[in-house]
Coordinates of C-alpha atoms and ligand atoms in Angstrom, one line a residue:
M2 CA 0.0 0.2 -0.1
N3 CA 1.1 3.5 -0.7
W4 CA 1.7 5.0 2.6
R5 CA 0.5 8.5 1.4
N6 CA -3.1 6.7 0.8
L7 CA -3.5 6.6 4.7
F8 CA -3.2 10.7 5.3
K9 CA -6.1 10.9 2.1
P10 CA -9.9 11.3 3.1
S11 CA -11.3 7.8 2.7
V12 CA -13.5 7.4 -0.5
K13 CA -13.4 3.6 0.1
Y14 CA -15.0 3.2 3.4
S15 CA -18.0 5.4 4.1
V16 CA -17.5 7.6 7.8
F17 CA -20.1 4.9 9.7
T18 CA -17.9 1.7 8.3
L19 CA -14.9 3.6 10.0
I20 CA -16.5 4.5 13.3
A21 CA -18.3 0.7 13.5
V22 CA -14.5 -0.1 13.3
G23 CA -13.3 2.2 16.0
I24 CA -15.8 1.2 18.5
I25 CA -15.2 -2.7 17.9
V26 CA -11.4 -1.9 18.2
G27 CA -11.8 0.3 21.5
V28 CA -14.1 -2.4 22.9
A29 CA -11.6 -5.2 22.3
G30 CA -8.9 -2.9 23.5
Y31 CA -10.8 -2.5 26.8
F32 CA -11.0 -6.2 27.4
V33 CA -7.5 -6.8 26.5
T34 CA -6.5 -3.8 29.3
Q35 CA -8.7 -5.8 31.5
Q36 CA -7.1 -9.1 31.0
T37 CA -3.8 -7.6 31.1
L38 CA -4.3 -5.6 34.6
H39 CA -5.3 -8.9 35.9
A40 CA -2.7 -11.2 35.0
T41 CA -0.4 -7.9 36.3
S42 CA -1.9 -8.3 39.5
T43 CA -0.7 -11.8 40.7
D44 CA 1.9 -12.6 43.1
E45 CA 4.1 -14.6 40.0
F46 CA 3.7 -11.6 38.0
C47 CA 5.4 -9.3 40.7
M48 CA 8.0 -12.2 41.5
T49 CA 8.9 -12.4 37.7
C50 CA 11.3 -9.3 38.2
H51 CA 12.0 -9.8 42.2
S52 CA 12.3 -13.8 42.2
R53 CA 15.8 -13.7 43.8
H54 CA 14.4 -10.7 46.5
S55 CA 13.3 -12.7 49.8
L56 CA 10.2 -10.4 49.8
K57 CA 7.5 -12.7 49.2
D58 CA 9.2 -15.1 52.0
E59 CA 9.1 -12.0 54.4
V60 CA 5.4 -11.8 53.4
L61 CA 5.0 -15.3 54.5
A62 CA 6.7 -14.8 58.4
S63 CA 4.8 -11.8 59.1
A64 CA 1.5 -11.5 60.5
H65 CA 0.2 -10.8 56.8
G66 CA 0.8 -14.5 55.6
N67 CA 1.1 -16.2 58.7
N68 CA -2.2 -15.4 61.0
R69 CA -5.3 -17.3 62.5
A70 CA -7.3 -16.4 59.2
G71 CA -5.0 -18.5 57.1
M72 CA -5.2 -15.4 54.8
V73 CA -1.9 -14.5 52.6
V74 CA -2.0 -11.1 51.3
Q75 CA -1.0 -10.6 48.0
C76 CA 1.6 -7.8 46.5
Q77 CA -0.7 -5.7 45.1
Q78 CA -3.4 -6.0 47.6
C79 CA -1.0 -3.4 49.8
H80 CA 0.9 -2.2 46.6
I81 CA -1.3 -1.1 44.4
A82 CA -4.2 0.9 45.1
Q83 CA -7.8 -0.2 43.6
E84 CA -9.5 3.1 42.8
P85 CA -9.1 2.6 38.4
L86 CA -7.3 5.6 38.0
N87 CA -4.5 5.1 40.7
Y88 CA -4.1 1.4 39.5
L89 CA -3.1 2.3 36.1
M90 CA -1.3 5.3 37.4
K91 CA 1.1 2.8 39.3
K92 CA 1.0 0.3 36.6
I93 CA 2.3 2.8 34.7
I94 CA 5.2 3.2 37.2
V95 CA 5.4 -0.2 37.3
S96 CA 6.0 -0.5 33.3
K97 CA 9.0 1.8 34.0
D98 CA 10.6 -0.8 36.1
I99 CA 11.1 -2.7 32.9
W100 CA 13.3 -0.1 32.6
G101 CA 14.9 -0.2 35.5
Y102 CA 15.2 -4.4 35.5
L103 CA 17.0 -3.7 32.4
T104 CA 19.6 -1.2 33.3
I105 CA 20.2 -1.5 37.3
D106 CA 23.5 -3.0 37.6
G107 CA 22.9 -6.6 39.7
F108 CA 19.1 -5.3 40.5
N109 CA 17.7 -8.8 41.1
T110 CA 20.0 -9.9 43.6
Q111 CA 19.2 -10.0 47.6
E112 CA 22.8 -8.1 47.8
W113 CA 21.3 -5.2 45.7
L114 CA 17.6 -5.5 47.8
D115 CA 20.0 -5.6 50.9
A116 CA 22.0 -2.7 50.0
N117 CA 19.3 -0.6 48.7
R118 CA 16.5 -1.7 51.2
R119 CA 15.9 1.8 52.6
E120 CA 15.3 4.1 49.8
Q121 CA 13.1 1.3 48.1
A122 CA 11.3 1.4 51.3
D123 CA 11.0 5.2 51.5
L124 CA 9.5 5.1 47.9
A125 CA 7.0 2.6 48.6
L126 CA 6.0 4.3 52.0
E127 CA 5.9 7.5 49.8
Y128 CA 3.1 5.8 47.4
L129 CA 1.4 4.4 49.8
R130 CA 1.1 7.8 51.9
K131 CA -0.5 9.6 48.3
I132 CA -2.9 7.3 48.3
D133 CA -3.8 7.7 52.3
S134 CA -2.9 3.8 52.4
S135 CA -6.3 3.0 50.7
T136 CA -4.6 -0.2 50.0
C137 CA -4.5 -0.9 54.0
R138 CA -8.0 0.5 55.2
N139 CA -9.7 -1.8 52.0
C140 CA -9.0 -4.4 54.5
H141 CA -8.3 -2.8 58.2
N142 CA -11.2 0.0 58.3
H143 CA -13.3 -1.3 61.0
V144 CA -10.0 -1.2 63.2
I145 CA -11.0 2.5 63.1
E146 CA -14.3 2.8 62.5
N147 CA -15.6 -0.2 64.4
P148 CA -12.9 -1.2 67.2
P149 CA -13.2 -4.9 68.3
E150 CA -13.4 -5.5 71.9
S151 CA -10.5 -7.5 71.8
M152 CA -8.1 -4.3 70.7
K153 CA -5.6 -3.3 72.8
P154 CA -6.2 0.2 74.6
I155 CA -3.2 1.6 73.5
A156 CA -4.4 0.7 69.5
R157 CA -7.6 2.3 70.4
R158 CA -6.5 5.2 72.0
M159 CA -4.0 5.9 69.2
H160 CA -6.0 5.5 66.8
E161 CA -9.4 7.7 67.9
R162 CA -6.7 10.3 68.9
N163 CA -5.6 10.3 65.1
Y164 CA -8.8 10.5 63.3
A165 CA -10.3 13.1 65.7
K166 CA -7.9 15.3 64.0
P167 CA -9.0 17.3 60.9
E168 CA -8.1 15.6 57.5
D169 CA -4.8 17.7 57.1
E170 CA -3.1 17.1 60.3
R171 CA -3.7 13.1 60.7
K172 CA -1.1 10.9 60.2
T173 CA -1.8 7.9 57.8
C174 CA -1.4 4.0 58.4
V175 CA 1.8 3.6 57.0
D176 CA 3.3 6.9 59.1
C177 CA 2.7 4.6 62.5
H178 CA 2.9 1.1 61.1
R179 CA 6.1 0.4 59.4
G180 CA 7.5 -3.0 58.6
V181 CA 4.0 -4.8 58.5
A182 CA 5.1 -7.1 55.6
H183 CA 8.9 -6.8 55.1
P184 CA 11.4 -5.7 58.1
Y185 CA 11.7 -1.9 57.6
P186 CA 15.5 -1.2 57.6
K187 CA 17.5 1.3 60.0
A188 CA 19.1 4.2 58.0
H189 CA 22.3 2.8 58.4
Q190 CA 21.8 -0.3 56.5
S191 CA 21.3 1.7 53.6
A192 CA 24.6 1.6 52.0
S193 CA 23.6 3.2 48.7
K194 CA 23.6 6.8 50.3
Ligands
HEC6 C1 9.4 -5.6 35.1 C2 10.3 -6.0 36.3 C3 9.4 -5.7 37.5 C4 8.0 -6.0 38.1 C5 7.3 -6.8 36.8 C6 7.7 -5.6 39.2 N1 8.7 -4.7 39.5 FE1 9.1 -4.1 41.5 N2 10.8 -3.0 40.9 C7 11.3 -3.5 39.7 C8 12.6 -2.4 39.8 C9 13.5 -2.3 38.6 C10 12.8 -1.9 40.9 C11 13.7 -0.5 41.3 C12 13.0 0.5 40.6 C13 13.9 1.7 41.0 O1 14.3 2.3 42.1 O2 14.0 2.7 39.8 C14 11.5 -2.3 41.3 C15 10.7 -1.6 43.1 C16 9.7 -2.3 43.6 C17 9.3 -1.4 44.8 C18 10.1 -0.2 45.9 C19 10.0 1.1 45.0 C20 8.8 1.6 45.0 O3 8.7 2.6 43.8 O4 7.9 1.3 45.4 C21 8.2 -2.0 44.9 C22 7.5 -1.7 46.0 C23 7.9 -2.7 43.9 N3 8.8 -2.7 42.8 C24 6.4 -3.6 44.2 C25 6.4 -4.8 43.0 C26 5.1 -5.0 42.9 C27 3.9 -4.9 44.3 C28 4.7 -5.8 41.7 C29 3.8 -6.5 40.9 C30 2.9 -5.9 41.0 C31 6.2 -5.2 41.0 N4 6.8 -4.4 41.9 C32 6.5 -5.9 39.8 C33 10.8 -4.1 38.9 C34 9.9 -5.0 38.6
HEC7 C1 -6.1 -8.0 52.0 C2 -6.3 -7.7 53.2 C3 -5.4 -6.9 54.1 C4 -4.2 -6.0 53.4 C5 -4.6 -5.1 52.1 C6 -3.7 -5.3 54.8 N1 -3.9 -6.2 55.3 FE1 -3.0 -5.9 57.6 N2 -3.8 -7.6 58.2 C7 -4.3 -8.2 57.5 C8 -4.8 -9.9 58.0 C9 -5.9 -11.1 57.9 C10 -4.3 -9.6 59.5 C11 -3.5 -10.6 60.5 C12 -4.9 -10.2 61.6 C13 -5.2 -11.7 62.6 O1 -4.1 -12.5 63.1 O2 -5.9 -11.8 63.7 C14 -3.7 -8.4 59.4 C15 -2.4 -8.0 60.6 C16 -2.0 -6.4 60.8 C17 -1.4 -5.7 61.9 C18 -1.4 -6.5 63.2 C19 -0.2 -7.4 63.3 C20 1.2 -6.4 63.1 O3 1.5 -6.8 62.2 O4 1.4 -5.7 63.8 C21 -1.2 -4.8 61.5 C22 -0.9 -3.2 62.2 C23 -1.7 -4.4 59.7 N3 -2.3 -5.3 59.1 C24 -1.7 -3.1 59.0 C25 -1.4 -3.1 57.9 C26 -1.3 -2.1 56.8 C27 -0.9 -1.0 57.8 C28 -1.6 -2.2 55.6 C29 -1.3 -1.4 54.3 C30 0.3 -1.5 54.3 C31 -2.0 -3.5 55.8 N4 -2.4 -3.9 57.0 C32 -2.7 -4.0 54.8 C33 -5.4 -8.0 56.3 C34 -4.9 -6.7 55.3
HEC8 C1 -1.0 7.5 65.3 C2 -0.3 6.3 65.1 C3 -1.4 5.4 64.4 C4 -1.7 5.4 63.0 C5 -2.1 6.7 62.0 C6 -2.7 4.2 62.7 N1 -2.3 3.0 64.0 FE1 -3.1 1.5 63.9 N2 -2.0 1.0 66.0 C7 -1.1 2.1 66.7 C8 -0.8 1.6 67.6 C9 0.0 2.4 68.6 C10 -1.3 0.2 68.0 C11 -1.0 -1.2 69.0 C12 0.4 -1.4 68.9 C13 0.3 -2.2 67.9 O1 -0.4 -3.4 68.2 O2 1.2 -2.4 66.7 C14 -2.2 -0.1 66.5 C15 -2.7 -1.1 66.3 C16 -3.2 -1.6 65.0 C17 -3.6 -2.6 64.8 C18 -3.5 -4.1 65.5 C19 -4.6 -4.0 66.3 C20 -5.5 -5.0 67.1 O3 -6.2 -5.7 67.0 O4 -4.6 -5.0 68.2 C21 -4.3 -2.8 63.5 C22 -4.5 -3.8 62.6 C23 -4.0 -1.3 62.8 N3 -3.5 -0.5 64.1 C24 -4.5 -0.6 61.6 C25 -4.2 0.2 61.3 C26 -4.8 1.0 60.0 C27 -5.4 0.4 58.6 C28 -4.7 2.5 60.3 C29 -4.8 3.2 58.8 C30 -6.2 3.5 58.8 C31 -4.0 2.4 61.1 N4 -3.5 1.5 62.2 C32 -3.5 4.1 61.7 C33 -1.1 3.2 65.9 C34 -1.6 3.9 64.9
HEC9 C1 0.6 -6.5 54.2 C2 1.1 -5.6 52.9 C3 1.9 -5.8 52.4 C4 2.5 -6.7 51.5 C5 1.3 -7.9 51.5 C6 3.4 -6.4 50.4 N1 3.8 -5.2 51.0 FE1 5.9 -4.7 50.1 N2 6.2 -3.2 51.2 C7 4.8 -2.7 52.1 C8 5.2 -1.8 53.1 C9 4.0 -1.1 54.1 C10 6.3 -1.3 52.2 C11 7.2 -0.1 53.0 C12 8.2 -0.4 53.8 C13 8.0 -1.0 55.4 O1 6.9 -0.4 56.0 O2 8.6 -2.0 55.3 C14 7.1 -2.3 51.3 C15 8.0 -2.4 50.6 C16 8.5 -3.1 49.4 C17 9.5 -2.9 49.0 C18 10.7 -2.0 49.2 C19 11.9 -3.2 49.8 C20 11.6 -3.3 51.5 O3 11.5 -4.3 51.4 O4 10.8 -2.1 52.0 C21 9.4 -4.1 47.7 C22 10.2 -4.0 46.8 C23 8.2 -4.4 48.0 N3 7.4 -4.1 49.4 C24 8.1 -5.4 47.1 C25 6.6 -6.6 47.8 C26 6.3 -7.7 46.4 C27 7.4 -7.9 45.7 C28 5.3 -8.1 47.5 C29 4.7 -9.6 47.4 C30 5.5 -10.6 47.3 C31 4.8 -7.4 48.8 N4 6.2 -6.6 48.7 C32 4.0 -7.9 49.8 C33 3.5 -3.6 52.3 C34 3.3 -4.8 51.8

């Protein structure tokens, strides 16, 4: 085909045909995107690049993988906001990780994670702060809204005091709760800074 034809008004196909084709392509694209998002939301997907990192074992050893409910919380349940827009935004950021994966020397090694843990942890926390820990609240809202009898008085008191404050003065969950799934490193363990 002569490429110039692409820029000429179409004589062969009516505008309606073109619109119909456009709609079909759009709908098909939507479903492909949904499927991709679904496939990229499993621990296996995350662990394709992080396969030599101890991250999954850490979750399994924490309260989020080893609890009475027998529930293993998935990576994306904590790390990716479920609101469609945030979800997509984070996916786009993760897709930037493809570049990092290809270019960061020794990325997929435990040594790299150990050396860069603090910096990476703080990046993860920055994202969670930006979404006001919405992923945590998806599972734990009741501890704030309707605390169970069994809850420690200190926890109840800290939560009540925090949520009595105006919204812009409140702390978010991860300001007080660090290391709920991986050991949060002390500053001096960061070798990269
Ligand atoms: C294509 C490879 C790849 C995939 C897939 C991947 N990651 Fe990563 N991830 C990286 C790289 C590379 C970094 C380091 C990024 C940097 O510092 O530039 C990283 C860093 C992180 C960080 C710390 C930094 C930050 O921005 O929060 C978290 C948390 C994280 N990944 C979670 C996940 C989760 C959850 C998944 C699955 C939904 C996932 N990753 C899938 C390559 C990947
Ligand atoms: C998919 C649901 C889910 C998500 C998401 C989730 N949690 Fe949990 N969380 C649990 C379960 C289940 C337990 C274990 C409860 C038990 O042992 O009775 C737990 C336990 C806890 C505990 C008490 C144990 C401990 O480690 O001190 C804290 C605190 C906590 N979660 C904070 C968080 C924070 C902060 C986030 C967000 C980064 C989060 N959770 C995300 C389900 C979830
Ligand atoms: C101002 C600090 C602070 C903030 C903000 C905060 N917490 Fe807590 N939380 C605590 C303290 C202190 C405890 C009690 C010590 C402990 O068990 O780790 C606690 C305990 C908990 C527990 C265990 C409750 C139990 O049964 O004993 C969970 C779950 C929890 N918090 C979830 C959350 C979630 C989710 C958020 C965000 C919506 C949040 N917290 C915000 C300080 C805070
Ligand atoms: C219960 C919630 C939760 C689960 C489940 C979880 N993470 Fe995290 N993750 C966090 C939080 C919160 C941080 C920020 C640092 C901290 O508080 O320890 C973090 C930090 C990280 C980091 C930065 C380095 C570090 O260790 O701090 C990476 C990479 C990461 N997570 C990947 C994963 C992967 C991959 C999975 C699944 C195998 C996973 N996370 C499961 C909550 C979670």
